[in-house]
């Protein structure tokens, strides 16, 4: 029931949970238990009855003071955050309303003060400024102006007086609704960033302080608790762990220890007592300054990423990123393919050799095996696919994606994207497919509006350490197609959990570019050197294509965008680099229908985070009909083919009776209907 000096010493040196608590507890005496030079004094202050130990009442008194300090600090932080939020909201409101007025004037070509129907329809088709504003304006009716199928309905909703035109008052009414939504999004994003920042900074602080203590011990070779000149010089010239920490510590005085002509001056600066030695107190003092600088650096980086995400109202000019890395370095291989619509692809059995079966899936699996063997275990490629594999096919209409799962599981896929067609048969079906896959499915820009969690067993993103480097992966689907999906109930905000049984779940759909900026920023904060986006958006890789537009809008939050190309087109060739004032981004097209395999190499500098953005090399590996196939996978294709035949036979039998063609019965199975 009491704490001895030896117990405290052991805990603060060896127990991570104890270290994390003491660092952030809010009581300086408790935090000073982490500083060897302050330990005796701190114990004396905690031990109020002078028994030589810290008993429970003494500990609880210190904790009560810590709690009071934390609550006081939290109140100050809330007041400061509220002031910042007010300023941010005011700036955002001013900018938003100014842009809304500008857009109104751009649409109002005849300067009549009201918007005629033909003016609106022309602007939403051809004016990029108008389209960009409406995409993110926050008002569902205004956003529907961009969707041809909903345009007439949106115009009727806006024209509240039935005059046939949208006057300034009707426009302002919709803009105010949109502003309310955008301010709510801004507040939600602030809260999310604050929670993430607190968690990340807490973990970073604990890790940084633990590393600093270890470096002190590494330099202190005689374990005296003091660092002399010789120990310091030896440590900063020969111990790689010491050198790496000092180089990246964030304090110029410590970093000057690595420069021979500055080392003497730096040691004198650190030795505040002037006794020729650096004790633990002096070391901790400089480390606290270094930590403060690192935390400030992280806060500034988060602020810049908030601006890039598009939710900040303050804007700002961002730095231009340097040209991609073209020298030697670390090469990360990737193998990527598009949808798996035609797994059978000519698969057939042979009466004399039943095991010798083929098919597009079996040939692709063999190609992946060959590439893995060529790369070797030390440089194994990351295998990904873009989406639309479980619905958009003849077989999928019958099996609802079941036939794809065994083949995909056999390919050693790391993760795959979800496309709009994968939701053709409803969220419950997608969740069933996701649970059957031995790899995660990603769908980053759709969430359950009731819980704000990823939809139907999918994940929002992945952060993987591959070949020693951190790679972030996002998968987005075309937002416009998702909003038109018959199996989704798209809403603009959060909703309750009282949706009717059997009805589609309410979901939130985020535009692809906003999602990439948001999640790309999160992945970068968590250390991702490369952010890859699997984009089931169709189109090519040019500037005006969906992939090119996404690259332009990513604002440096993505390095590689892999788009799912239209079926029937020639295999992709090479990678296209898109340049903006802030960033470079590569765009490549994934080959559809298993016709070929996209082989990519992401080339990085030797040292993590030490150089310019990555370089990319890409080539399409054609898979000929007679290429080697994995027999076991080929047999899966034959089994799937037979399953499709049985399904069609069942459907034909059903069709002999009366069909129920109501919308309710067709929902979730429109291809078969």
XYZ file of C-alpha atoms in Angstrom:
673
model
C 0.000 0.000 0.000
C 3.033 2.320 -0.199
C 5.525 3.203 -2.936
C 9.236 2.904 -2.220
C 11.917 4.784 -4.094
C 13.061 1.536 -5.735
C 9.527 0.713 -6.913
C 9.097 4.166 -8.386
C 12.475 4.015 -10.136
C 11.666 0.624 -11.647
C 8.227 1.736 -12.862
C 9.323 4.993 -14.493
C 12.095 3.175 -16.339
C 10.270 0.043 -17.446
C 6.491 0.532 -17.450
C 5.160 2.260 -20.588
C 1.740 2.875 -19.044
C 3.303 4.559 -16.010
C 5.497 6.730 -18.244
C 2.572 7.859 -20.420
C 0.469 8.772 -17.390
C 3.191 10.721 -15.588
C 4.127 12.691 -18.692
C 0.590 13.979 -19.220
C -0.910 13.841 -15.697
C -0.910 17.600 -15.106
C 1.087 17.591 -11.838
C 4.668 18.778 -12.213
C 5.836 16.838 -9.139
C 4.529 13.595 -10.591
C 6.007 14.416 -14.016
C 9.367 15.141 -12.366
C 9.528 11.512 -11.223
C 10.651 10.895 -14.817
C 13.716 13.163 -14.355
C 16.522 11.383 -12.482
C 18.056 14.624 -11.199
C 14.707 15.722 -9.718
C 13.688 12.388 -8.209
C 14.944 12.966 -4.656
C 13.405 16.419 -4.396
C 10.123 15.222 -5.892
C 9.852 12.263 -3.531
C 10.487 14.580 -0.583
C 7.626 16.837 -1.669
C 5.240 13.940 -2.240
C 6.172 12.260 1.071
C 4.428 14.800 3.312
C 4.653 12.643 6.479
C 8.405 12.061 5.914
C 8.054 8.289 6.239
C 10.444 7.644 3.362
C 7.649 6.209 1.225
C 4.632 7.554 -0.672
C 1.452 6.133 0.820
C -2.019 6.097 -0.769
C -3.332 9.371 0.791
C -0.164 11.185 -0.331
C -0.510 9.741 -3.828
C -4.195 10.679 -4.018
C -3.408 14.239 -2.872
C -0.959 14.567 -5.775
C -3.518 13.069 -8.163
C -6.208 15.486 -6.926
C -3.882 18.386 -7.682
C -3.113 16.876 -11.083
C -6.829 16.596 -11.834
C -7.446 20.206 -10.807
C -4.599 21.340 -13.055
C -5.899 19.258 -15.961
C -9.422 20.646 -15.559
C -8.095 24.193 -15.429
C -6.004 23.593 -18.536
C -8.954 21.996 -20.324
C -11.087 25.050 -19.551
C -8.394 27.322 -20.987
C -8.052 25.090 -24.034
C -11.819 25.105 -24.596
C -11.944 28.881 -24.375
C -9.051 29.205 -26.793
C -10.577 26.635 -29.157
C -13.955 28.405 -29.023
C -12.311 31.719 -29.935
C -10.472 30.099 -32.819
C -13.673 28.373 -33.960
C -15.578 31.661 -33.960
C -12.857 33.323 -35.989
C -12.709 30.400 -38.391
C -16.509 30.355 -38.787
C -16.613 34.104 -39.409
C -13.870 33.881 -42.041
C -15.503 30.866 -43.657
C -18.932 32.519 -43.706
C -17.557 35.647 -45.344
C -15.679 33.655 -47.975
C -18.614 31.299 -48.599
C -21.176 34.069 -49.052
C -18.839 36.025 -51.317
C -18.330 32.950 -53.474
C -22.089 32.298 -53.534
C -22.699 35.850 -54.761
C -19.970 35.449 -57.400
C -21.539 32.189 -58.635
C -24.983 33.812 -58.832
C -23.536 36.586 -60.995
C -21.703 34.069 -63.204
C -24.976 32.241 -63.876
C -26.973 35.459 -64.366
C -25.647 36.199 -67.846
C -28.240 38.889 -68.644
C -27.758 40.693 -65.275
C -31.487 40.556 -64.644
C -31.111 39.739 -60.947
C -32.771 36.360 -61.354
C -31.668 33.062 -62.859
C -33.535 31.718 -65.864
C -33.749 27.946 -66.304
C -31.595 27.986 -69.441
C -28.940 30.091 -67.656
C -28.750 27.529 -64.863
C -28.633 24.483 -67.160
C -25.891 26.083 -69.274
C -23.774 27.045 -66.247
C -23.928 23.664 -64.514
C -22.733 22.011 -67.719
C -19.921 24.346 -68.769
C -18.766 26.712 -65.993
C -16.099 25.079 -63.805
C -16.314 27.742 -61.064
C -20.060 27.167 -60.772
C -19.687 23.384 -60.747
C -16.897 23.417 -58.151
C -18.944 25.612 -55.811
C -22.131 23.579 -56.149
C -20.264 20.332 -55.467
C -19.361 21.490 -51.958
C -22.051 24.087 -51.191
C -23.749 21.876 -48.609
C -27.314 22.277 -49.879
C -28.692 19.098 -51.387
C -31.022 20.924 -53.787
C -28.213 23.028 -55.219
C -25.964 19.955 -55.465
C -28.688 18.131 -57.410
C -28.372 20.776 -60.149
C -25.233 18.890 -61.221
C -27.104 15.611 -61.703
C -29.058 15.497 -64.982
C -31.630 13.069 -63.622
C -32.432 15.374 -60.701
C -32.025 18.743 -62.411
C -35.726 19.405 -63.129
C -36.746 18.447 -59.606
C -34.038 20.674 -58.115
C -35.155 23.637 -60.219
C -38.749 23.216 -59.021
C -37.573 23.064 -55.419
C -35.532 26.267 -55.773
C -38.288 28.212 -57.556
C -40.528 28.484 -54.483
C -42.804 31.193 -55.926
C -43.362 29.289 -59.179
C -42.215 32.210 -61.341
C -40.131 30.025 -63.614
C -36.913 31.677 -62.444
C -34.755 31.580 -59.314
C -34.546 35.078 -57.848
C -31.923 36.338 -55.420
C -34.077 35.636 -52.336
C -34.665 32.034 -53.393
C -30.955 31.636 -54.114
C -29.985 33.118 -50.732
C -32.417 30.807 -48.947
C -30.695 27.757 -50.435
C -27.261 29.266 -49.735
C -28.126 29.763 -46.056
C -29.147 26.111 -45.820
C -25.852 25.135 -47.401
C -23.884 27.430 -45.085
C -25.480 25.797 -42.059
C -24.407 22.354 -43.308
C -20.868 23.518 -44.147
C -20.404 25.138 -40.720
C -21.548 21.886 -39.105
C -19.033 19.995 -41.240
C -16.357 22.485 -40.231
C -17.147 21.948 -36.537
C -17.154 18.173 -36.988
C -13.807 18.311 -38.748
C -12.338 20.510 -35.986
C -13.463 18.033 -33.337
C -12.084 15.105 -35.297
C -8.758 16.851 -35.835
C -8.539 17.821 -32.160
C -9.208 14.260 -30.981
C -6.722 12.823 -33.441
C -4.114 15.462 -32.592
C -4.408 14.842 -28.846
C -4.054 11.089 -29.263
C -1.213 11.374 -31.748
C 0.685 13.992 -29.727
C 0.298 11.986 -26.526
C 1.750 8.887 -28.173
C 4.481 10.951 -29.840
C 5.447 12.606 -26.531
C 5.766 9.281 -24.724
C 7.832 7.831 -27.564
C 10.029 10.928 -27.838
C 10.758 11.128 -24.103
C 11.522 7.411 -23.919
C 13.939 7.764 -26.849
C 15.589 10.788 -25.196
C 16.156 8.865 -21.963
C 17.597 5.949 -23.909
C 19.966 8.259 -25.811
C 21.174 9.760 -22.503
C 21.933 6.248 -21.231
C 23.693 5.319 -24.505
C 25.978 8.347 -24.232
C 26.539 7.790 -20.472
C 28.786 4.761 -20.981
C 30.063 4.750 -17.365
C 26.481 4.932 -15.983
C 27.437 7.874 -13.755
C 24.323 9.889 -14.531
C 26.544 12.597 -15.999
C 27.738 13.181 -19.553
C 31.336 14.353 -19.972
C 32.915 15.796 -23.126
C 34.501 12.530 -24.243
C 31.276 10.548 -23.844
C 29.318 13.139 -25.821
C 31.869 13.295 -28.634
C 32.016 9.504 -28.863
C 28.242 9.151 -28.833
C 27.523 11.720 -31.552
C 30.219 10.373 -33.867
C 29.974 6.590 -33.516
C 26.561 5.559 -32.150
C 24.037 5.514 -34.996
C 21.005 5.511 -32.670
C 22.306 8.610 -30.901
C 23.071 10.320 -34.213
C 19.612 9.555 -35.640
C 17.827 10.956 -32.576
C 19.937 14.125 -32.342
C 19.592 14.767 -36.086
C 15.785 14.744 -35.909
C 15.249 16.033 -32.342
C 14.071 19.509 -33.309
C 16.572 21.485 -31.182
C 19.394 23.368 -32.870
C 21.751 23.199 -29.857
C 21.525 19.414 -29.795
C 21.828 19.183 -33.570
C 25.010 21.285 -33.443
C 26.634 18.409 -31.534
C 26.860 16.667 -34.922
C 28.976 19.475 -36.422
C 32.657 19.155 -35.362
C 33.373 22.895 -35.446
C 30.282 23.646 -33.309
C 30.389 20.815 -30.783
C 32.387 22.677 -28.082
C 30.081 25.688 -28.195
C 27.037 23.447 -28.113
C 28.260 21.546 -25.037
C 28.898 24.845 -23.205
C 25.363 25.975 -24.028
C 23.891 22.731 -22.695
C 26.051 22.842 -19.541
C 24.040 25.545 -17.750
C 25.761 24.867 -14.376
C 29.219 25.426 -15.898
C 30.741 22.394 -14.164
C 31.936 20.800 -17.416
C 29.325 18.022 -17.231
C 25.759 17.644 -18.451
C 23.550 16.118 -15.789
C 20.119 14.584 -16.222
C 18.408 17.858 -15.245
C 20.237 19.818 -17.939
C 19.544 17.070 -20.473
C 15.826 16.979 -19.624
C 15.617 20.773 -19.878
C 16.931 20.806 -23.448
C 14.802 17.771 -24.334
C 11.673 19.601 -23.142
C 12.535 22.466 -25.505
C 13.105 19.982 -28.322
C 9.755 18.307 -27.621
C 7.953 21.658 -27.613
C 9.505 22.462 -31.002
C 8.470 19.084 -32.406
C 4.896 19.453 -31.136
C 4.730 22.955 -32.606
C 6.009 21.570 -35.910
C 3.308 18.885 -35.863
C 0.621 21.480 -35.104
C 1.736 23.619 -38.048
C 1.721 20.569 -40.337
C -1.828 19.760 -39.242
C -2.902 23.342 -39.936
C -1.428 23.171 -43.447
C -3.172 19.870 -44.090
C -6.456 21.347 -42.851
C -6.089 24.073 -45.463
C -5.299 21.497 -48.149
C -8.321 19.406 -47.127
C -10.643 22.144 -48.346
C -12.505 22.541 -45.032
C -10.421 25.467 -43.792
C -11.876 28.859 -44.508
C -8.653 30.800 -44.282
C -6.985 29.473 -47.435
C -3.327 30.267 -47.942
C -0.569 29.811 -50.440
C 0.991 26.381 -50.222
C 4.557 25.464 -50.988
C 5.341 23.937 -54.322
C 6.600 20.388 -53.972
C 9.910 19.586 -55.667
C 10.182 17.369 -58.716
C 9.718 13.617 -58.145
C 12.680 11.497 -57.155
C 14.514 10.138 -60.175
C 17.734 8.852 -58.635
C 18.437 5.461 -57.121
C 16.737 4.388 -53.918
C 14.182 2.010 -52.486
C 11.847 0.437 -55.035
C 8.390 -0.658 -53.890
C 6.791 -3.040 -56.420
C 3.004 -3.181 -56.851
C 0.750 -5.415 -58.940
C -2.680 -3.961 -59.728
C -5.666 -5.094 -61.747
C -9.187 -3.790 -62.325
C -12.461 -5.624 -62.020
C -12.711 -9.411 -62.047
C -15.847 -9.548 -64.170
C -14.939 -12.430 -66.463
C -13.208 -15.022 -64.284
C -14.144 -17.831 -66.633
C -12.641 -16.241 -69.739
C -12.654 -19.422 -71.807
C -12.187 -21.893 -68.954
C -13.000 -25.422 -70.022
C -12.440 -28.962 -68.922
C -10.744 -31.736 -70.845
C -12.077 -35.290 -70.670
C -8.631 -36.845 -70.768
C -6.972 -34.258 -68.479
C -9.616 -32.896 -66.144
C -7.070 -30.957 -64.087
C -5.869 -28.950 -67.097
C -8.414 -26.156 -66.922
C -7.826 -22.527 -67.741
C -9.545 -19.151 -67.541
C -8.712 -15.472 -67.109
C -8.629 -15.725 -63.301
C -6.304 -18.718 -63.391
C -3.961 -17.013 -65.857
C -3.876 -13.802 -63.814
C -3.081 -15.782 -60.676
C -0.185 -17.432 -62.501
C 1.104 -14.047 -63.667
C 1.043 -12.773 -60.074
C 2.924 -15.879 -58.927
C 5.566 -15.327 -61.614
C 6.049 -11.687 -60.617
C 6.331 -12.630 -56.948
C 9.007 -15.157 -57.777
C 10.898 -12.610 -59.870
C 10.803 -9.972 -57.106
C 11.807 -12.413 -54.377
C 10.624 -12.591 -50.772
C 12.759 -9.596 -49.758
C 10.948 -7.346 -52.236
C 7.497 -8.924 -52.456
C 4.989 -6.852 -54.454
C 1.823 -5.373 -52.967
C -1.243 -6.743 -54.815
C -4.306 -4.465 -55.128
C -7.441 -4.120 -57.263
C -9.641 -1.093 -57.924
C -13.252 -2.283 -57.568
C -16.475 -3.279 -59.350
C -15.529 -6.945 -59.065
C -18.555 -8.348 -57.273
C -21.491 -7.020 -59.252
C -20.907 -5.660 -62.737
C -20.909 -8.863 -64.754
C -23.154 -11.544 -66.211
C -21.984 -14.041 -63.597
C -22.400 -11.493 -60.811
C -26.034 -10.972 -61.753
C -26.635 -14.617 -60.869
C -24.188 -15.199 -57.987
C -24.203 -11.688 -56.491
C -20.422 -11.800 -56.350
C -19.967 -15.197 -54.684
C -18.092 -16.624 -57.663
C -15.297 -14.018 -57.380
C -14.366 -14.543 -53.725
C -12.488 -17.899 -53.924
C -10.338 -16.712 -56.845
C -9.583 -13.355 -55.201
C -8.610 -15.138 -51.989
C -6.201 -17.342 -53.951
C -4.369 -14.348 -55.462
C -2.807 -13.069 -52.251
C -4.467 -9.674 -52.541
C -3.495 -7.178 -49.814
C -6.676 -5.117 -50.196
C -9.240 -4.221 -52.835
C -11.474 -1.291 -53.626
C -15.257 -1.217 -53.788
C -16.968 0.282 -56.829
C -20.553 1.481 -57.317
C -21.558 -1.778 -59.008
C -20.480 -3.758 -55.954
C -23.487 -2.217 -54.177
C -25.980 -3.333 -56.819
C -27.262 -6.090 -54.547
C -27.424 -4.085 -51.337
C -25.301 -3.386 -48.297
C -26.060 -6.699 -46.612
C -24.733 -8.549 -49.661
C -21.572 -6.432 -49.742
C -20.997 -7.086 -46.046
C -21.378 -10.820 -46.661
C -18.815 -10.615 -49.471
C -16.432 -8.562 -47.308
C -16.613 -11.140 -44.518
C -15.881 -13.957 -46.984
C -12.724 -12.284 -48.357
C -9.407 -13.010 -46.632
C -8.310 -9.405 -47.290
C -9.993 -6.087 -46.435
C -12.249 -4.217 -48.841
C -11.908 -0.422 -48.799
C -14.666 2.131 -49.433
C -13.434 5.476 -48.164
C -16.073 7.964 -49.257
C -19.222 6.233 -47.969
C -20.224 5.883 -44.324
C -23.263 4.721 -42.379
C -25.103 7.937 -41.458
C -26.312 6.371 -38.207
C -22.873 5.453 -36.867
C -20.400 7.415 -39.065
C -18.534 4.117 -39.506
C -17.454 2.576 -42.831
C -20.251 0.859 -44.699
C -21.039 -2.864 -44.840
C -17.892 -4.408 -43.382
C -15.516 -2.250 -45.437
C -12.650 -0.114 -44.142
C -11.907 3.555 -44.826
C -8.144 3.259 -45.341
C -5.049 1.169 -44.678
C -1.570 2.092 -43.475
C 0.959 -0.653 -44.129
C 4.703 -0.859 -43.553
C 5.936 -2.420 -46.797
C 9.625 -3.079 -47.386
C 10.303 -0.870 -44.360
C 8.358 2.132 -45.729
C 4.874 3.300 -44.757
C 2.266 3.176 -47.530
C -1.252 4.579 -47.155
C -4.131 3.222 -49.260
C -7.534 4.816 -49.928
C -10.351 3.574 -52.184
C -13.048 5.887 -53.534
C -16.037 5.204 -55.752
C -17.732 7.652 -58.117
C -19.918 9.790 -55.841
C -22.424 10.636 -58.564
C -23.076 6.964 -59.292
C -23.344 6.172 -55.589
C -25.961 8.875 -55.123
C -27.987 7.294 -57.936
C -27.623 3.768 -56.529
C -31.037 2.177 -55.927
C -29.793 0.203 -52.923
C -28.582 3.250 -50.956
C -30.553 5.907 -49.098
C -28.214 8.894 -49.405
C -28.633 11.632 -46.787
C -26.716 14.860 -46.258
C -26.048 14.547 -42.511
C -26.138 12.162 -39.567
C -29.433 10.463 -38.781
C -30.867 8.257 -36.095
C -31.040 4.475 -35.995
C -34.807 4.186 -36.515
C -34.854 3.311 -40.219
C -37.484 0.781 -41.187
C -36.541 -2.859 -41.265
C -35.637 -4.003 -44.765
C -35.118 -0.474 -46.087
C -31.716 0.648 -47.382
C -29.451 2.029 -44.645
C -29.022 5.815 -44.621
C -25.532 6.659 -45.851
C -23.370 9.713 -46.340
C -21.520 9.985 -49.638
C -18.467 12.220 -49.756
C -17.108 13.612 -53.011
C -14.000 11.760 -54.122
C -11.677 14.783 -54.015
C -12.736 15.877 -50.508
C -12.299 12.308 -49.241
C -8.800 12.009 -50.722
C -7.728 15.302 -49.173
C -9.125 14.361 -45.762
C -7.887 10.770 -45.488
C -4.654 11.482 -47.371
C -3.859 14.133 -44.769
C -4.557 11.690 -41.938
C -2.319 9.046 -43.489
C 0.487 11.554 -44.005
C 0.242 12.657 -40.356
C 0.603 9.014 -39.394
C 3.820 8.688 -41.370
C 2.759 7.557 -44.860
C 5.464 8.349 -47.420
C 3.267 7.220 -50.290
C -0.523 7.559 -50.508
C -2.191 5.375 -53.156
C -5.799 5.945 -54.198
C -7.807 3.137 -55.795
C -10.450 5.083 -57.701
C -13.472 3.306 -59.185
C -14.399 6.380 -61.207
C -13.910 5.164 -64.783
C -12.192 7.140 -67.506
C -8.583 7.609 -68.493
C -5.533 9.366 -67.093
C -5.511 12.673 -69.000
C -6.016 16.084 -67.423
C -9.743 16.272 -68.229
C -10.470 12.653 -67.250
C -11.921 11.699 -63.833
C -8.494 10.475 -62.718
C -6.775 13.634 -63.894
C -9.332 15.876 -62.205
C -8.945 13.905 -58.969
C -5.162 14.293 -59.142
C -5.510 18.052 -59.629
C -7.901 18.330 -56.677
C -5.870 16.144 -54.290
C -3.661 19.110 -53.274
C -0.670 16.921 -52.476
C -2.602 14.453 -50.318
C -2.111 11.612 -52.842
C 0.916 10.404 -54.780
C -0.598 7.724 -57.029
C -4.172 7.438 -58.290
C -5.181 4.178 -59.974
C -8.400 4.564 -61.963
C -10.631 1.786 -63.234
C -10.721 2.103 -67.008
C -13.691 1.379 -69.267
C -14.028 -2.168 -70.507
C -13.128 -2.944 -74.055
C -10.365 -0.352 -74.255
C -6.744 -1.159 -75.011
C -4.517 -1.982 -72.009
C -3.016 1.064 -70.245
C 0.437 2.309 -71.101
C 2.753 4.107 -68.693
C 1.963 6.571 -65.941
C 0.877 10.186 -66.339
C 2.250 12.827 -63.988
C -0.117 15.662 -63.102
C 1.306 18.910 -61.776
C -0.386 21.660 -59.746
C 1.019 24.630 -57.867
C 1.151 22.504 -54.720
C 1.977 18.977 -55.762
C 2.707 16.246 -58.251
C 0.478 13.196 -58.571
C 0.780 10.137 -60.801
C -2.290 8.655 -62.503
C -2.410 5.180 -64.035
C -5.263 3.066 -65.346
C -5.902 -0.421 -64.046
C -6.508 -3.034 -66.763
C -10.129 -4.260 -66.817
C -11.500 -7.794 -67.114
C -8.205 -9.507 -66.183
C -6.814 -8.817 -69.666
C -3.435 -7.852 -68.269
C -1.633 -7.025 -65.054
C -0.366 -3.543 -64.203
C 3.152 -3.705 -62.813
C 4.252 -0.557 -60.976
C 7.383 0.498 -59.150
C 7.268 3.373 -56.671
C 10.806 4.681 -56.241
C 11.732 6.504 -53.020
C 14.964 8.018 -51.635
C 17.002 5.746 -49.372
C 16.137 7.677 -46.199
C 12.428 7.897 -45.214
C 10.925 11.401 -45.555
C 14.284 12.716 -46.686
C 13.675 13.810 -50.236
C 11.239 14.793 -52.962
C 8.012 12.969 -53.894
C 8.225 9.466 -55.341
C 8.881 8.562 -58.942
C 6.675 5.992 -60.656
C 7.325 3.486 -63.412
C 4.457 1.419 -64.813
C 3.970 -1.169 -67.529
C 1.107 -3.407 -68.605
C 1.883 -7.129 -68.654
C -0.349 -8.734 -71.280
C -1.743 -12.133 -70.348
C -2.232 -14.184 -73.503
C -5.076 -16.730 -73.712
C -2.519 -19.522 -73.858
C -0.429 -18.288 -70.916
C 0.339 -20.457 -67.910
C -2.591 -20.882 -65.540
C -2.902 -22.025 -61.927
C -4.935 -25.205 -62.224
C -6.526 -24.975 -58.775
C -7.803 -21.477 -59.561
C -8.971 -22.609 -62.985
C -11.082 -25.279 -61.339
C -12.671 -22.576 -59.190
C -13.712 -20.812 -62.418
C -15.310 -23.990 -63.721
C -17.205 -24.442 -60.444
C -18.365 -20.818 -60.667
C -19.490 -21.363 -64.265
C -21.592 -24.346 -63.228
C -23.081 -22.285 -60.385
C -24.090 -19.610 -62.871
C -25.728 -22.241 -65.078
C -27.735 -23.544 -62.119
C -28.761 -20.019 -61.207
C -29.952 -19.323 -64.744
C -31.936 -22.530 -64.775
C -33.630 -21.475 -61.534
C -34.346 -18.029 -62.958
C -35.837 -19.551 -66.109
C -38.145 -21.665 -63.974
C -39.255 -18.623 -61.998
C -39.921 -16.700 -65.204
C -42.560 -19.241 -66.209
C -44.755 -17.705 -63.482
C -45.930 -14.164 -62.918
C -43.148 -11.646 -62.299
C -43.429 -9.071 -59.514
C -41.869 -6.010 -61.116
C -42.560 -3.553 -58.317
C -39.742 -1.234 -57.320
C -39.526 -2.934 -53.923
C -38.951 -6.364 -55.428
C -36.398 -5.111 -57.925
C -34.391 -3.078 -55.424
C -30.985 -4.665 -54.975
C -31.136 -6.790 -58.109
C -31.698 -4.504 -61.044
C -29.331 -6.304 -63.452
C -31.263 -9.563 -63.244
C -34.544 -7.688 -63.617
